PDB file of C-alpha atoms in Angstrom:
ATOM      1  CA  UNK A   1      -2.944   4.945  -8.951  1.00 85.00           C
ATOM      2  CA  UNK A   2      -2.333   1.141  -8.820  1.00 90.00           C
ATOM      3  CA  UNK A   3       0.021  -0.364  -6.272  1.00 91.00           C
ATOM      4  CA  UNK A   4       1.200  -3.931  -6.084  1.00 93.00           C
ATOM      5  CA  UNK A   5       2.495  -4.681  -2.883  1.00 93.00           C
ATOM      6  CA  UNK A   6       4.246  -8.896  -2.587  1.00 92.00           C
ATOM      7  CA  UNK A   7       4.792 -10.235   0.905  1.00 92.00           C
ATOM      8  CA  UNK A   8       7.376 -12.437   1.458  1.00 88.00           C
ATOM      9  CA  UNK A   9       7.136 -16.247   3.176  1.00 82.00           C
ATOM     10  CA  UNK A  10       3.956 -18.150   2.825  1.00 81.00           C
ATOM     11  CA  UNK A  11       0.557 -17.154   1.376  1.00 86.00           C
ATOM     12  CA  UNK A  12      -1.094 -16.941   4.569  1.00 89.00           C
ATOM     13  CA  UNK A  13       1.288 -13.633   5.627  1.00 91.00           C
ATOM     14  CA  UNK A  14      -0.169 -12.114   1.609  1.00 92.00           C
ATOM     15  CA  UNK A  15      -4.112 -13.512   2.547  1.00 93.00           C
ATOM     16  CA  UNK A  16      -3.712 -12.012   5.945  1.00 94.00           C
ATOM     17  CA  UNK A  17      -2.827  -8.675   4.451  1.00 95.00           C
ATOM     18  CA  UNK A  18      -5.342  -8.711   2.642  1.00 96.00           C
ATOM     19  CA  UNK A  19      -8.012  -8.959   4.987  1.00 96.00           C
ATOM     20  CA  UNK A  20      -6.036  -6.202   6.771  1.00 96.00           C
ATOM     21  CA  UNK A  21      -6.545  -3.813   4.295  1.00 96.00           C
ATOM     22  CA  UNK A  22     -10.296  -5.167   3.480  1.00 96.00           C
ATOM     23  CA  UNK A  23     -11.644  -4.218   6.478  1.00 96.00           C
ATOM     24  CA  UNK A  24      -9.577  -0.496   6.982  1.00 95.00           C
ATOM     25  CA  UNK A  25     -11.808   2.208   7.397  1.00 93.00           C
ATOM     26  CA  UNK A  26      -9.485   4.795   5.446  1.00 91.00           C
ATOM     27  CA  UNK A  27      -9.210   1.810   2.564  1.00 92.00           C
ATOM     28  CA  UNK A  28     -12.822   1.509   1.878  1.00 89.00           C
ATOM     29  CA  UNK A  29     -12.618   3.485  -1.602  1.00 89.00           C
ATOM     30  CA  UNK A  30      -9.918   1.541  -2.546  1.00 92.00           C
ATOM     31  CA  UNK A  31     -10.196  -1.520  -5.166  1.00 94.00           C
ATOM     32  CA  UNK A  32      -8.509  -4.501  -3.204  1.00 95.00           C
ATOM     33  CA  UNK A  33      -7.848  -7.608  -4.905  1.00 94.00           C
ATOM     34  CA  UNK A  34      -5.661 -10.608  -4.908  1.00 92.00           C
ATOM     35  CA  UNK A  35      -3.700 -11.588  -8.198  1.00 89.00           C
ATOM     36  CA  UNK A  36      -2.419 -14.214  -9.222  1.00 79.00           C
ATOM     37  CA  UNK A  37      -1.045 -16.779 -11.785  1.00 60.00           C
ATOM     38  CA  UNK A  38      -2.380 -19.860 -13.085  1.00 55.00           C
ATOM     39  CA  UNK A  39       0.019 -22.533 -14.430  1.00 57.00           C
ATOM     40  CA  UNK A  40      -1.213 -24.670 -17.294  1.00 59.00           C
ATOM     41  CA  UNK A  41      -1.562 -28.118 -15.892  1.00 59.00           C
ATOM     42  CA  UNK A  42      -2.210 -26.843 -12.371  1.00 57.00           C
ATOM     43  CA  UNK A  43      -5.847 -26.578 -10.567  1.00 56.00           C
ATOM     44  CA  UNK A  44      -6.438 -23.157  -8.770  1.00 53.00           C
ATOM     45  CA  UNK A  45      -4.012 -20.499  -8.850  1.00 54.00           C
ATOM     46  CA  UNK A  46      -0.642 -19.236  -7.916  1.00 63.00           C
ATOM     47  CA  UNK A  47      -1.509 -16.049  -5.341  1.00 67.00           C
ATOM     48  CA  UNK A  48       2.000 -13.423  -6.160  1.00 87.00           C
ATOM     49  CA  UNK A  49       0.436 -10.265  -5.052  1.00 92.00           C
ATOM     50  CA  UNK A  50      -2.083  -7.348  -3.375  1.00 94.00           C
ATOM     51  CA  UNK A  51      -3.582  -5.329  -6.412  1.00 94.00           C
ATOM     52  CA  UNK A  52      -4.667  -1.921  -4.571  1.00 94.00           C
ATOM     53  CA  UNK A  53      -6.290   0.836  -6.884  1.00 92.00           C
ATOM     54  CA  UNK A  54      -5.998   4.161  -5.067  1.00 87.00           C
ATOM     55  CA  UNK A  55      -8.206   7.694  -6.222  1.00 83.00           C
ATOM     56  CA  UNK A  56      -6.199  10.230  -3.891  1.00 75.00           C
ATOM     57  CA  UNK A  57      -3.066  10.819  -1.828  1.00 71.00           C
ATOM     58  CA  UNK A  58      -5.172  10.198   1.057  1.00 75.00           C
ATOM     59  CA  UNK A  59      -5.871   6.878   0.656  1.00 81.00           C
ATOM     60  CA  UNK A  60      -2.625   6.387  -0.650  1.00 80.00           C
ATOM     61  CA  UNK A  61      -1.074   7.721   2.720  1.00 82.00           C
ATOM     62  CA  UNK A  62      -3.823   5.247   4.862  1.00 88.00           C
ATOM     63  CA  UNK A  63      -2.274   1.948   2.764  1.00 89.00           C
ATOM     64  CA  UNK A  64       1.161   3.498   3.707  1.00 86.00           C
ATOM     65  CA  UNK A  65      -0.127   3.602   7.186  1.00 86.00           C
ATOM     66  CA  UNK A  66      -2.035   0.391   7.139  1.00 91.00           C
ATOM     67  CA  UNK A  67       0.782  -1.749   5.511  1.00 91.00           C
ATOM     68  CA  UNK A  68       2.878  -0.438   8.641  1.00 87.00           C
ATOM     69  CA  UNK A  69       0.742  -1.437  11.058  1.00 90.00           C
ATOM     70  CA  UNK A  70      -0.124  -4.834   9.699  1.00 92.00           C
ATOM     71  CA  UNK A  71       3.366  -5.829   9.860  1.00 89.00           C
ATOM     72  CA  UNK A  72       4.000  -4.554  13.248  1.00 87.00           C
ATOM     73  CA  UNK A  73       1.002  -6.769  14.293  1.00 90.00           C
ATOM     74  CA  UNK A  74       2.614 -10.107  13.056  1.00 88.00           C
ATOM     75  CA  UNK A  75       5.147 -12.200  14.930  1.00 85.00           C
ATOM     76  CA  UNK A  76       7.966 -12.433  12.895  1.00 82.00           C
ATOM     77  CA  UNK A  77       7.315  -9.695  10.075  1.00 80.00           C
ATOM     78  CA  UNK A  78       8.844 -10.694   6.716  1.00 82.00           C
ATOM     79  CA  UNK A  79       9.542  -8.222   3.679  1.00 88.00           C
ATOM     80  CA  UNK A  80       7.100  -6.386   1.973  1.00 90.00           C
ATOM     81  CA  UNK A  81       7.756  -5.029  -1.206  1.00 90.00           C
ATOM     82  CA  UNK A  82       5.395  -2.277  -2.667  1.00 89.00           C
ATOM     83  CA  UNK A  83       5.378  -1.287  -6.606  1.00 89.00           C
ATOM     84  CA  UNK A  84       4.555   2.413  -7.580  1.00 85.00           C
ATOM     85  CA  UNK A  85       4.506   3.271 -10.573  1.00 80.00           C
ATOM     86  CA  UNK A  86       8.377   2.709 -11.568  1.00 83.00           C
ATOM     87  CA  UNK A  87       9.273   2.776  -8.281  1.00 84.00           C
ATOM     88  CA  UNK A  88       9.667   0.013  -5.510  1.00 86.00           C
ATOM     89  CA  UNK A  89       9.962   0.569  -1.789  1.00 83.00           C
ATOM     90  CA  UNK A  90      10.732  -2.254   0.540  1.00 84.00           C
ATOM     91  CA  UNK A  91       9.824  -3.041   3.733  1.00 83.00           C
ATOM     92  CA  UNK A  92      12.009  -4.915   5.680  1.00 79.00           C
ATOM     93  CA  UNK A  93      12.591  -4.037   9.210  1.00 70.00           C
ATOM     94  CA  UNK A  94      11.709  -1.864  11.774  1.00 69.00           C
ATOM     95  CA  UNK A  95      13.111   0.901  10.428  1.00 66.00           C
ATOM     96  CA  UNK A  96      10.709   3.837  10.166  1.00 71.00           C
ATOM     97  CA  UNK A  97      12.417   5.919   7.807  1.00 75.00           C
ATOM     98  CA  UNK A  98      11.077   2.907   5.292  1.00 72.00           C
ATOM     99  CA  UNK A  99       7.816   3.400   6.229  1.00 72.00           C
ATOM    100  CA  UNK A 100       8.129   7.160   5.944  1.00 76.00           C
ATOM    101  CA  UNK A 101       9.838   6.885   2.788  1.00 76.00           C
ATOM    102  CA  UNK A 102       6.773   4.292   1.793  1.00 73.00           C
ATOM    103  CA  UNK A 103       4.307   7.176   2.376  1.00 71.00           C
ATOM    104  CA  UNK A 104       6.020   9.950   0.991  1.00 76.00           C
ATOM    105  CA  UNK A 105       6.388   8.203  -2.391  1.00 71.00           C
ATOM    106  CA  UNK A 106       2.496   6.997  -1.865  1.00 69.00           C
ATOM    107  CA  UNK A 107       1.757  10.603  -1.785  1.00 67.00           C
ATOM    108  CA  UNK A 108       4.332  12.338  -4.254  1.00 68.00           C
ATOM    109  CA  UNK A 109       2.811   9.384  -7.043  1.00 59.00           C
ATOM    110  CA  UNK A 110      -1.069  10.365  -6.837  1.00 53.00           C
ATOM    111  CA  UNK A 111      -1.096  14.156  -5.312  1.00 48.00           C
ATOM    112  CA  UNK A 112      -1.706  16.806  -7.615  1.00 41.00           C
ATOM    113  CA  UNK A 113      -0.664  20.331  -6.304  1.00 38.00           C
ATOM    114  CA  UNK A 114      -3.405  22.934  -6.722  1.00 35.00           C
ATOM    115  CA  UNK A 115      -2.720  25.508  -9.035  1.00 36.00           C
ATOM    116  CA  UNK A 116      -1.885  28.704  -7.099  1.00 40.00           C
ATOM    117  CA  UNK A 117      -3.414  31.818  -7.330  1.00 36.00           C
ATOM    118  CA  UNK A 118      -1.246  34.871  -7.459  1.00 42.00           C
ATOM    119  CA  UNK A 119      -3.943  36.923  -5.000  1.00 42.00           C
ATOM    120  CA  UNK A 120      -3.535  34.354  -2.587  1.00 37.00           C
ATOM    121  CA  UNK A 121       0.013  34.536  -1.612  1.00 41.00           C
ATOM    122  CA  UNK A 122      -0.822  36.461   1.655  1.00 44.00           C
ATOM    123  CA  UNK A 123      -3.107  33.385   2.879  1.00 44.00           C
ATOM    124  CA  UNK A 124      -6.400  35.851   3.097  1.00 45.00           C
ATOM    125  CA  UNK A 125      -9.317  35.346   0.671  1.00 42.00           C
ATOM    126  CA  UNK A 126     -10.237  38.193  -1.201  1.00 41.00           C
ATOM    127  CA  UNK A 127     -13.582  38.889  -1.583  1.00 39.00           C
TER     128      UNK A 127
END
């Protein structure tokens, strides 16, 4: 699963993010990478956004967490916009139903359920 998260205000608040999720423990499977744009005429490049490629719901729950708590570190949080699939979730506040919102819709996009067994509805294993 690939998420694209944009942080609003200058590109020290996106670079600082992204160190933030570099160094997380519960990130370390994760493909982290800064994107970008390069205008013609123009030396360097244009930093727009946080490329994260997620394998599990896990991990996609810990950038849910992670993206939380990096804004709740900074001064003066500004808006952070994450792209799922076809959805986007914002970040704006310090409202938590956003950030429980952000990780249920980090989990619903990469969980598969596990098929169910019919002998298992009682919760024993059979032998």
């Amino acid at each position: 699963m690939q998420v694209d998260i944009r942080v609003s205000g200058e590109q020290r608040e996106l670079r600082s993010l992204y160190r933030w999720l570099s160094v997380d423990d519960d990130l370390r499977l994760a493909r982290i990478r800064l994107a970008g744009t390069s205008t013609p005429g123009e030396m360097g490049v244009g930093l727009e956004l946080i490329q994260v490629i997620l394998d599990n719901a896990w991990s996609a729950s810990s950038l849910a967490v992670a993206v939380a708590a990096w804004r709740h570190s900074r001064p003066r949080p500004g808006r952070v916009t994450l792209h799922i699939g076809g959805t986007e979730v914002e970040i704006s506040g310090d409202d938590e139903e956003q950030v429980r919102r952000l990780i249920a819709l980090c989990s619903d996009e990469s969980a598969t359920p596990p098929p169910e067994s019919p002998d298992s509805t009682d919760g024993n294993a059979s032998a």
